[in-house]
Tab-separated table of C-alpha atoms in Angstrom:
chain	number	residue	atom	x	y	z
R	1	MET	CA	-24.460	-12.290	43.551
R	2	SER	CA	-26.896	-14.768	41.946
R	3	ALA	CA	-26.408	-16.145	38.441
R	4	SER	CA	-29.394	-14.178	37.088
R	5	ARG	CA	-28.066	-10.895	38.479
R	6	LEU	CA	-24.607	-11.660	37.071
R	7	ARG	CA	-26.080	-12.320	33.634
R	8	ALA	CA	-28.120	-9.114	33.841
R	9	SER	CA	-24.997	-7.171	34.817
R	10	TRP	CA	-23.090	-8.479	31.851
R	11	PHE	CA	-26.078	-7.718	29.598
R	12	ARG	CA	-26.068	-4.072	30.720
R	13	LEU	CA	-22.356	-3.807	30.129
R	14	GLY	CA	-22.842	-5.314	26.672
R	15	ARG	CA	-25.453	-2.692	25.824
R	16	ILE	CA	-23.118	0.106	26.943
R	17	GLU	CA	-20.289	-1.257	24.852
R	18	ARG	CA	-22.557	-1.588	21.828
R	19	TYR	CA	-23.779	1.957	22.362
R	20	VAL	CA	-20.203	3.251	22.397
R	21	LEU	CA	-19.425	1.278	19.243
R	22	VAL	CA	-22.459	2.759	17.483
R	23	GLN	CA	-21.382	6.272	18.426
R	24	GLN	CA	-17.882	5.516	17.174
R	25	ALA	CA	-19.210	4.082	13.899
R	26	ARG	CA	-21.273	7.230	13.275
R	27	SER	CA	-18.319	9.503	13.905
R	28	LEU	CA	-16.087	7.347	11.740
R	29	ALA	CA	-18.597	7.538	8.902
R	30	VAL	CA	-18.636	11.336	9.126
R	31	ALA	CA	-14.822	11.530	9.237
R	32	LEU	CA	-14.549	9.122	6.309
R	33	GLY	CA	-17.060	11.143	4.302
R	34	VAL	CA	-15.249	14.438	4.891
R	35	ILE	CA	-11.772	13.056	4.106
R	36	SER	CA	-13.051	11.155	1.057
R	37	ALA	CA	-14.768	14.256	-0.327
R	38	LEU	CA	-11.592	16.316	0.049
R	39	ILE	CA	-9.429	13.643	-1.593
R	40	MET	CA	-11.798	13.156	-4.513
R	41	LEU	CA	-12.043	16.906	-5.080
R	42	ILE	CA	-8.241	17.215	-5.116
R	43	ASP	CA	-7.887	14.202	-7.426
R	44	PHE	CA	-10.550	15.542	-9.804
R	45	VAL	CA	-8.675	18.836	-10.151
R	46	GLU	CA	-5.308	17.066	-10.476
R	47	ILE	CA	-6.552	14.715	-13.221
R	48	SER	CA	-8.196	17.626	-15.040
R	49	ARG	CA	-4.925	19.568	-15.061
R	50	GLY	CA	-2.683	16.547	-15.665
R	51	VAL	CA	-4.254	14.008	-18.003
R	52	GLY	CA	-6.896	16.488	-19.162
R	53	SER	CA	-4.208	18.832	-20.461
R	54	ASP	CA	-2.813	16.114	-22.781
R	55	VAL	CA	-6.093	14.901	-24.243
R	56	ASP	CA	-9.635	16.212	-24.352
R	57	LEU	CA	-11.575	14.402	-21.621
R	58	SER	CA	-15.202	14.803	-20.666
R	59	GLY	CA	-16.258	15.408	-17.093
R	60	VAL	CA	-17.659	11.869	-16.874
R	61	ARG	CA	-14.333	10.391	-18.031
R	62	ILE	CA	-12.407	12.449	-15.482
R	63	LEU	CA	-14.865	11.328	-12.810
R	64	GLY	CA	-14.243	7.683	-13.772
R	65	LEU	CA	-10.472	8.129	-13.520
R	66	MET	CA	-10.922	9.832	-10.165
R	67	LEU	CA	-12.969	6.884	-8.865
R	68	LEU	CA	-10.118	4.569	-9.865
R	69	LYS	CA	-7.422	6.642	-8.174
R	70	SER	CA	-9.051	8.043	-5.030
R	71	PRO	CA	-9.805	4.796	-3.087
R	72	GLN	CA	-6.099	3.999	-2.785
R	73	VAL	CA	-5.374	7.446	-1.321
R	74	ILE	CA	-8.362	7.193	1.015
R	75	ILE	CA	-7.144	3.862	2.378
R	76	GLN	CA	-3.708	5.362	3.031
R	77	LEU	CA	-5.373	8.054	5.163
R	78	LEU	CA	-7.668	5.683	7.085
R	79	PRO	CA	-5.526	5.984	10.254
R	80	PHE	CA	-6.593	9.643	10.409
R	81	VAL	CA	-10.210	8.574	9.941
R	82	PHE	CA	-9.922	6.434	13.073
R	83	LEU	CA	-8.059	9.190	14.904
R	84	PHE	CA	-10.590	11.941	14.120
R	85	GLY	CA	-13.665	9.700	14.224
R	86	THR	CA	-12.869	8.058	17.563
R	87	LEU	CA	-11.825	11.393	19.039
R	88	ALA	CA	-15.100	12.994	17.966
R	89	ALA	CA	-17.138	10.074	19.340
R	90	PHE	CA	-15.567	10.099	22.800
R	91	VAL	CA	-15.502	13.887	23.021
R	92	GLY	CA	-19.216	13.844	22.247
R	93	LEU	CA	-19.831	11.258	24.953
R	94	ASN	CA	-17.811	13.388	27.339
R	95	ARG	CA	-19.667	16.593	26.548
R	96	ARG	CA	-23.017	14.888	27.087
R	97	SER	CA	-21.718	13.600	30.469
R	98	GLU	CA	-22.306	10.029	29.336
R	99	LEU	CA	-18.736	9.060	30.103
R	100	ILE	CA	-19.180	10.481	33.613
R	101	ALA	CA	-22.277	8.326	34.106
R	102	MET	CA	-20.457	5.232	32.881
R	103	ARG	CA	-17.492	5.846	35.143
R	104	ALA	CA	-19.809	6.603	38.105
R	105	ALA	CA	-21.522	3.262	37.537
R	106	GLY	CA	-18.150	1.579	38.064
R	107	LEU	CA	-17.426	0.888	34.414
R	108	SER	CA	-13.703	0.907	33.661
R	109	ALA	CA	-12.520	2.842	30.621
R	110	TRP	CA	-10.950	-0.348	29.341
R	111	ARG	CA	-14.408	-1.874	28.896
R	112	PHE	CA	-15.414	0.570	26.160
R	113	VAL	CA	-11.993	1.599	24.806
R	114	LEU	CA	-10.805	-1.915	24.017
R	115	PRO	CA	-13.983	-2.889	22.075
R	116	ALA	CA	-13.532	0.264	19.992
R	117	ALA	CA	-9.907	-0.709	19.350
R	118	GLY	CA	-10.971	-4.273	18.564
R	119	ALA	CA	-13.488	-3.030	16.012
R	120	ALA	CA	-10.745	-0.895	14.432
R	121	PHE	CA	-8.430	-3.925	14.333
R	122	LEU	CA	-11.081	-6.053	12.612
R	123	PHE	CA	-11.774	-3.297	10.105
R	124	GLY	CA	-8.026	-3.183	9.436
R	125	ILE	CA	-8.082	-6.889	8.566
R	126	VAL	CA	-11.018	-6.345	6.206
R	127	THR	CA	-9.187	-3.399	4.640
R	128	VAL	CA	-6.015	-5.400	4.031
R	129	ALA	CA	-7.774	-8.550	2.822
R	130	ALA	CA	-10.583	-7.093	0.700
R	131	LEU	CA	-10.802	-3.307	0.368
R	132	GLY	CA	-7.073	-2.779	-0.158
R	133	PRO	CA	-6.742	-5.231	-3.092
R	134	LEU	CA	-9.741	-3.616	-4.806
R	135	ALA	CA	-8.237	-0.155	-4.338
R	136	ALA	CA	-4.810	-1.351	-5.528
R	137	SER	CA	-6.355	-2.865	-8.648
R	138	GLY	CA	-8.167	0.387	-9.313
R	139	ASP	CA	-4.948	2.337	-8.894
R	140	GLY	CA	-3.219	-0.015	-11.343
R	141	LEU	CA	-6.008	0.535	-13.883
R	142	PHE	CA	-5.678	4.289	-13.398
R	143	GLN	CA	-1.913	4.186	-13.974
R	144	ARG	CA	-2.304	2.170	-17.184
R	145	GLU	CA	-5.142	4.343	-18.449
R	146	ARG	CA	-3.200	7.525	-17.705
R	147	THR	CA	-0.185	6.124	-19.544
R	148	ARG	CA	-2.340	5.223	-22.535
R	149	LEU	CA	-4.094	8.584	-22.667
R	150	SER	CA	-0.898	10.582	-22.317
R	151	GLY	CA	0.740	8.569	-25.065
R	152	ALA	CA	3.650	7.518	-22.872
R	153	ALA	CA	3.199	3.900	-23.891
R	154	ASN	CA	4.004	4.763	-27.494
R	155	ALA	CA	6.854	7.122	-26.664
R	156	ALA	CA	10.218	6.330	-28.247
R	157	GLU	CA	11.978	5.515	-25.003
R	158	ALA	CA	14.270	2.601	-24.266
R	159	VAL	CA	12.811	-0.499	-22.644
R	160	TRP	CA	14.941	-2.607	-20.279
R	161	ILE	CA	14.074	-6.175	-19.259
R	162	ARG	CA	16.034	-8.633	-17.178
R	163	GLU	CA	15.364	-12.341	-16.856
R	164	GLY	CA	17.145	-15.590	-16.193
R	165	ASP	CA	17.762	-18.444	-13.781
R	166	ASP	CA	20.642	-19.993	-11.836
R	167	THR	CA	22.637	-20.793	-14.979
R	168	ARG	CA	21.913	-17.852	-17.299
R	169	GLN	CA	20.947	-14.193	-17.140
R	170	MET	CA	19.784	-12.000	-20.007
R	171	VAL	CA	19.616	-8.204	-20.054
R	172	ILE	CA	17.403	-7.017	-22.890
R	173	ARG	CA	17.327	-3.482	-24.268
R	174	ALA	CA	14.792	-2.369	-26.869
R	175	GLU	CA	14.602	1.032	-28.513
R	176	ARG	CA	10.808	0.956	-28.430
R	177	GLN	CA	7.740	-1.255	-28.216
R	178	ASP	CA	5.243	-2.172	-30.893
R	179	ARG	CA	2.259	-3.148	-28.790
R	180	THR	CA	0.009	-3.576	-31.818
R	181	ASN	CA	2.087	-6.500	-33.092
R	182	ALA	CA	3.477	-7.483	-29.645
R	183	ARG	CA	7.091	-6.867	-30.622
R	184	LEU	CA	10.189	-5.174	-29.288
R	185	LEU	CA	12.046	-3.180	-31.938
R	186	GLY	CA	15.762	-2.455	-32.141
R	187	VAL	CA	16.601	-5.136	-29.580
R	188	THR	CA	19.932	-6.031	-27.990
R	189	PHE	CA	20.381	-9.173	-25.843
R	190	PHE	CA	23.296	-9.291	-23.394
R	191	ILE	CA	23.681	-12.914	-22.283
R	192	TYR	CA	25.627	-13.872	-19.150
R	193	ALA	CA	26.540	-17.304	-17.783
R	194	ASN	CA	26.414	-18.050	-14.035
R	195	ASP	CA	28.898	-20.466	-12.531
R	196	GLY	CA	28.412	-22.551	-9.414
R	197	ASP	CA	29.880	-19.858	-7.158
R	198	GLY	CA	27.405	-17.219	-8.293
R	199	HIS	CA	29.881	-15.331	-10.488
R	200	ARG	CA	28.502	-13.900	-13.718
R	201	THR	CA	30.506	-13.992	-16.967
R	202	PHE	CA	29.581	-12.237	-20.198
R	203	ARG	CA	29.037	-14.781	-22.952
R	204	GLU	CA	27.299	-13.281	-25.973
R	205	ARG	CA	25.666	-10.209	-27.463
R	206	ILE	CA	22.853	-10.474	-29.981
R	207	ASP	CA	21.367	-7.537	-31.916
R	208	ALA	CA	18.075	-7.980	-33.736
R	209	ALA	CA	15.664	-5.838	-35.699
R	210	SER	CA	12.721	-7.167	-33.681
R	211	ALA	CA	11.871	-9.731	-31.026
R	212	SER	CA	8.570	-11.289	-30.031
R	213	LEU	CA	7.805	-13.538	-27.059
R	214	SER	CA	5.614	-16.600	-27.439
R	215	ALA	CA	5.342	-19.978	-25.702
R	216	GLY	CA	8.424	-19.436	-23.563
R	217	ARG	CA	10.693	-18.412	-26.451
R	218	TRP	CA	12.050	-15.192	-27.878
R	219	ARG	CA	11.771	-15.159	-31.685
R	220	LEU	CA	14.460	-12.800	-33.021
R	221	VAL	CA	14.288	-11.556	-36.632
R	222	ASP	CA	17.295	-10.339	-38.631
R	223	ALA	CA	19.709	-11.002	-35.763
R	224	VAL	CA	23.474	-10.741	-35.457
R	225	GLY	CA	25.227	-12.575	-32.615
R	226	ALA	CA	28.814	-12.345	-31.460
R	227	GLN	CA	30.710	-14.154	-28.735
R	228	ILE	CA	34.015	-13.053	-27.220
R	229	GLY	CA	36.907	-13.841	-29.579
R	230	GLN	CA	34.672	-15.115	-32.403
R	231	ARG	CA	33.254	-13.706	-35.617
R	232	ALA	CA	29.750	-12.297	-35.722
R	233	VAL	CA	27.097	-14.697	-37.006
R	234	ARG	CA	23.966	-13.510	-38.834
R	235	TYR	CA	20.616	-15.232	-38.343
R	236	GLU	CA	17.461	-14.699	-40.332
R	237	THR	CA	15.512	-15.922	-37.298
R	238	LEU	CA	16.769	-17.108	-33.921
R	239	ASP	CA	14.931	-18.599	-30.946
R	240	LEU	CA	16.042	-18.089	-27.323
R	241	LEU	CA	14.498	-19.758	-24.301
R	242	SER	CA	12.735	-17.363	-21.921
R	243	SER	CA	11.330	-17.598	-18.401
R	244	LEU	CA	8.847	-14.756	-18.953
R	245	ALA	CA	5.139	-15.038	-19.627
R	246	ASP	CA	4.008	-13.746	-23.004
R	247	ASP	CA	2.684	-10.422	-21.680
R	248	GLU	CA	5.534	-9.662	-19.278
R	249	ALA	CA	7.762	-8.262	-22.008
R	250	PHE	CA	5.290	-5.408	-22.471
R	251	GLU	CA	4.359	-4.780	-18.852
R	252	ARG	CA	6.542	-2.998	-16.338
R	253	PHE	CA	6.538	-4.179	-12.765
R	254	ALA	CA	3.514	-2.659	-11.066
R	255	ARG	CA	4.161	-0.076	-8.394
R	256	PRO	CA	4.095	-1.497	-4.856
R	257	GLN	CA	1.036	0.668	-4.097
R	258	SER	CA	-0.732	-0.761	-7.173
R	259	THR	CA	-0.006	-4.390	-6.251
R	260	PRO	CA	-2.840	-6.123	-4.334
R	261	PHE	CA	-1.971	-7.677	-0.987
R	262	TRP	CA	-2.534	-11.240	-2.180
R	263	SER	CA	-0.270	-10.661	-5.212
R	264	LEU	CA	2.665	-9.199	-3.290
R	265	PRO	CA	4.420	-12.522	-2.413
R	266	GLY	CA	4.334	-13.588	-6.068
R	267	GLN	CA	5.456	-10.144	-7.197
R	268	ILE	CA	8.384	-10.250	-4.775
R	269	ALA	CA	9.423	-13.627	-6.196
R	270	ARG	CA	9.173	-12.301	-9.769
R	271	VAL	CA	11.200	-9.189	-9.012
R	272	GLU	CA	13.932	-11.168	-7.272
R	273	ALA	CA	14.002	-13.753	-10.066
R	274	ALA	CA	14.567	-10.923	-12.541
R	275	GLY	CA	17.553	-9.769	-10.495
R	276	PHE	CA	16.021	-6.558	-9.138
R	277	SER	CA	15.673	-5.347	-5.570
R	278	SER	CA	12.378	-6.263	-3.912
R	279	THR	CA	12.810	-3.912	-0.939
R	280	ALA	CA	9.909	-1.646	-1.908
R	281	TYR	CA	7.547	-4.607	-2.285
R	282	ARG	CA	8.674	-6.211	0.978
R	283	LEU	CA	8.153	-2.879	2.737
R	284	ARG	CA	4.676	-2.587	1.259
R	285	LEU	CA	3.800	-6.119	2.379
R	286	GLN	CA	4.928	-5.473	5.946
R	287	GLN	CA	3.071	-2.132	6.051
R	288	LEU	CA	-0.142	-3.867	5.029
R	289	LEU	CA	0.354	-6.533	7.689
R	290	ALA	CA	0.819	-3.773	10.288
R	291	THR	CA	-2.306	-1.865	9.179
R	292	PRO	CA	-4.760	-3.424	11.699
R	293	LEU	CA	-2.411	-2.550	14.560
R	294	MET	CA	-2.135	1.036	13.321
R	295	PHE	CA	-5.933	1.421	13.181
R	296	ALA	CA	-6.333	0.026	16.693
R	297	ALA	CA	-3.497	2.179	18.057
R	298	MET	CA	-5.010	5.354	16.589
R	299	SER	CA	-8.380	4.502	18.157
R	300	ILE	CA	-6.842	3.939	21.608
R	301	LEU	CA	-4.793	7.127	21.287
R	302	ALA	CA	-7.855	9.215	20.429
R	303	ALA	CA	-9.941	7.654	23.224
R	304	ALA	CA	-7.188	8.133	25.823
R	305	PHE	CA	-6.925	11.852	25.040
R	306	SER	CA	-10.693	12.377	25.259
R	307	LEU	CA	-11.328	10.638	28.608
R	308	ARG	CA	-10.489	13.700	30.678
R	309	LEU	CA	-13.589	14.828	32.553
R	310	MET	CA	-15.203	18.064	31.449
R	311	ARG	CA	-15.154	19.454	34.974
R	312	LEU	CA	-11.363	19.211	34.980
R	313	GLY	CA	-11.165	21.362	31.844
R	314	ASP	CA	-8.506	21.326	29.128
R	315	LEU	CA	-10.534	18.906	26.968
R	316	ALA	CA	-10.011	21.092	23.882
R	317	ARG	CA	-6.280	21.258	24.570
R	318	MET	CA	-6.098	17.498	25.042
R	319	SER	CA	-8.011	16.909	21.807
R	320	PHE	CA	-5.664	19.232	19.944
R	321	ALA	CA	-2.698	17.380	21.447
R	322	ALA	CA	-4.147	14.079	20.172
R	323	VAL	CA	-4.390	15.457	16.634
R	324	VAL	CA	-0.830	16.837	16.792
R	325	LEU	CA	0.492	13.542	18.147
R	326	GLY	CA	-1.371	11.639	15.432
R	327	PHE	CA	0.234	13.776	12.740
R	328	GLY	CA	3.565	13.278	14.482
R	329	PHE	CA	3.249	9.510	14.215
R	330	PHE	CA	2.226	9.924	10.566
R	331	PHE	CA	5.472	11.769	9.843
R	332	VAL	CA	7.386	9.100	11.766
R	333	ASN	CA	5.727	6.548	9.517
R	334	GLN	CA	6.776	8.481	6.402
R	335	ALA	CA	10.344	8.829	7.673
R	336	ALA	CA	10.531	5.128	8.530
R	337	SER	CA	9.212	4.279	5.044
R	338	ALA	CA	11.918	6.443	3.486
R	339	PHE	CA	14.611	4.743	5.575
R	340	GLY	CA	13.186	1.336	4.713
R	341	SER	CA	13.056	2.107	0.980
R	342	ALA	CA	16.667	3.274	1.109
R	343	GLU	CA	17.580	0.028	2.946
R	344	VAL	CA	18.937	1.984	5.897
R	345	ILE	CA	16.768	-0.158	8.169
R	346	PRO	CA	15.088	-3.515	7.423
R	347	PRO	CA	11.642	-3.291	5.743
R	348	TRP	CA	9.938	-5.122	8.628
R	349	LEU	CA	11.327	-2.624	11.146
R	350	ALA	CA	10.324	0.362	9.001
R	351	ALA	CA	6.778	-0.998	8.714
R	352	TRP	CA	6.179	-2.104	12.312
R	353	LEU	CA	8.021	0.599	14.257
R	354	PRO	CA	5.441	3.446	13.786
R	355	PRO	CA	2.331	1.423	14.780
R	356	VAL	CA	4.137	-0.169	17.720
R	357	LEU	CA	5.270	3.258	18.962
R	358	THR	CA	1.733	4.587	18.503
R	359	ALA	CA	0.266	1.660	20.439
R	360	LEU	CA	2.793	2.022	23.272
R	361	ALA	CA	2.111	5.752	23.570
R	362	ALA	CA	-1.651	5.148	23.541
R	363	PHE	CA	-1.521	2.425	26.215
R	364	THR	CA	0.823	4.517	28.359
R	365	LEU	CA	-1.545	7.479	28.259
R	366	LEU	CA	-4.557	5.273	28.901
R	367	PHE	CA	-2.880	3.646	31.918
R	368	TYR	CA	-1.988	7.076	33.257
R	369	THR	CA	-5.496	8.445	32.706
R	370	GLU	CA	-7.345	5.422	34.067
R	371	ASP	CA	-5.077	4.140	36.836
R	372	GLY	CA	-3.041	7.230	37.664
């Protein structure tokens, strides 16, 4: 075959692949629109009944809260968008006998399935790197706004904070917060000393009427401190070194789902420095890293189930089986997340096992369909 004919052959194949990608993109847009509309409708009703029952909110305000909350839920359901959208695209190509024409022309299924999976993988990277952080920030704003509107931020509930370093740990309990004046009220400091072997020994307890954090120091007012075996000492004011930023005393750790991808490593370090378990944040980080693979696996799975020729029948049954299998892998993902959160299995295994299983099942079916 001459060089010109070879280039023309590759050009025709490129046009076919682009055509398949366009059909997939259209179906994905429809699937995304339907799922997004359902999620936003459910969120609108939920916010109206939840936050709207505590305070009087206008429809525009509820709509704004919905727009903050819904993107995060939509991104969590994007694997189903790729499952339904890719399935619809290839079923449509099959019904119009376009797949038959492609296969009759000697085009392997791999030549149009893998580009579709590659596009899904690239979209997964964009989702993790750009869309996901925006959605997570919106979800964080929604959580804070809901807390403010419901009055939970001003509720008289105990506040617990933990901080420290290799030589000292402090557990801080406050009866309530005074956000207006940036103070903790009714505060108790439990101070522990760490030795070289990692053992922790109680050293001192300090009770104070209020405490404020500024420039790396706790300023305690009307404080009483007592060490083991010694008399209590009263202080009008007392300063204690702190490793917290000024606003961290009044902010709880953000939920893993509300933490943007680029902030997760720093959040994990902060949580571990405070002495808390970072399993949920590590699991979230690994799940985000595995997102592109999950999108690609769902696309291959949907395409593999829809490649059966119309003349052989059972296309509807195969499509239904793809949807059932997709939901099955979703439940496997939820179960693995539960096991990972409970530290039954490592976070990396809980995050990567479902997409890897999905990809293996999809490739197995595609090999069987294409190569027998």
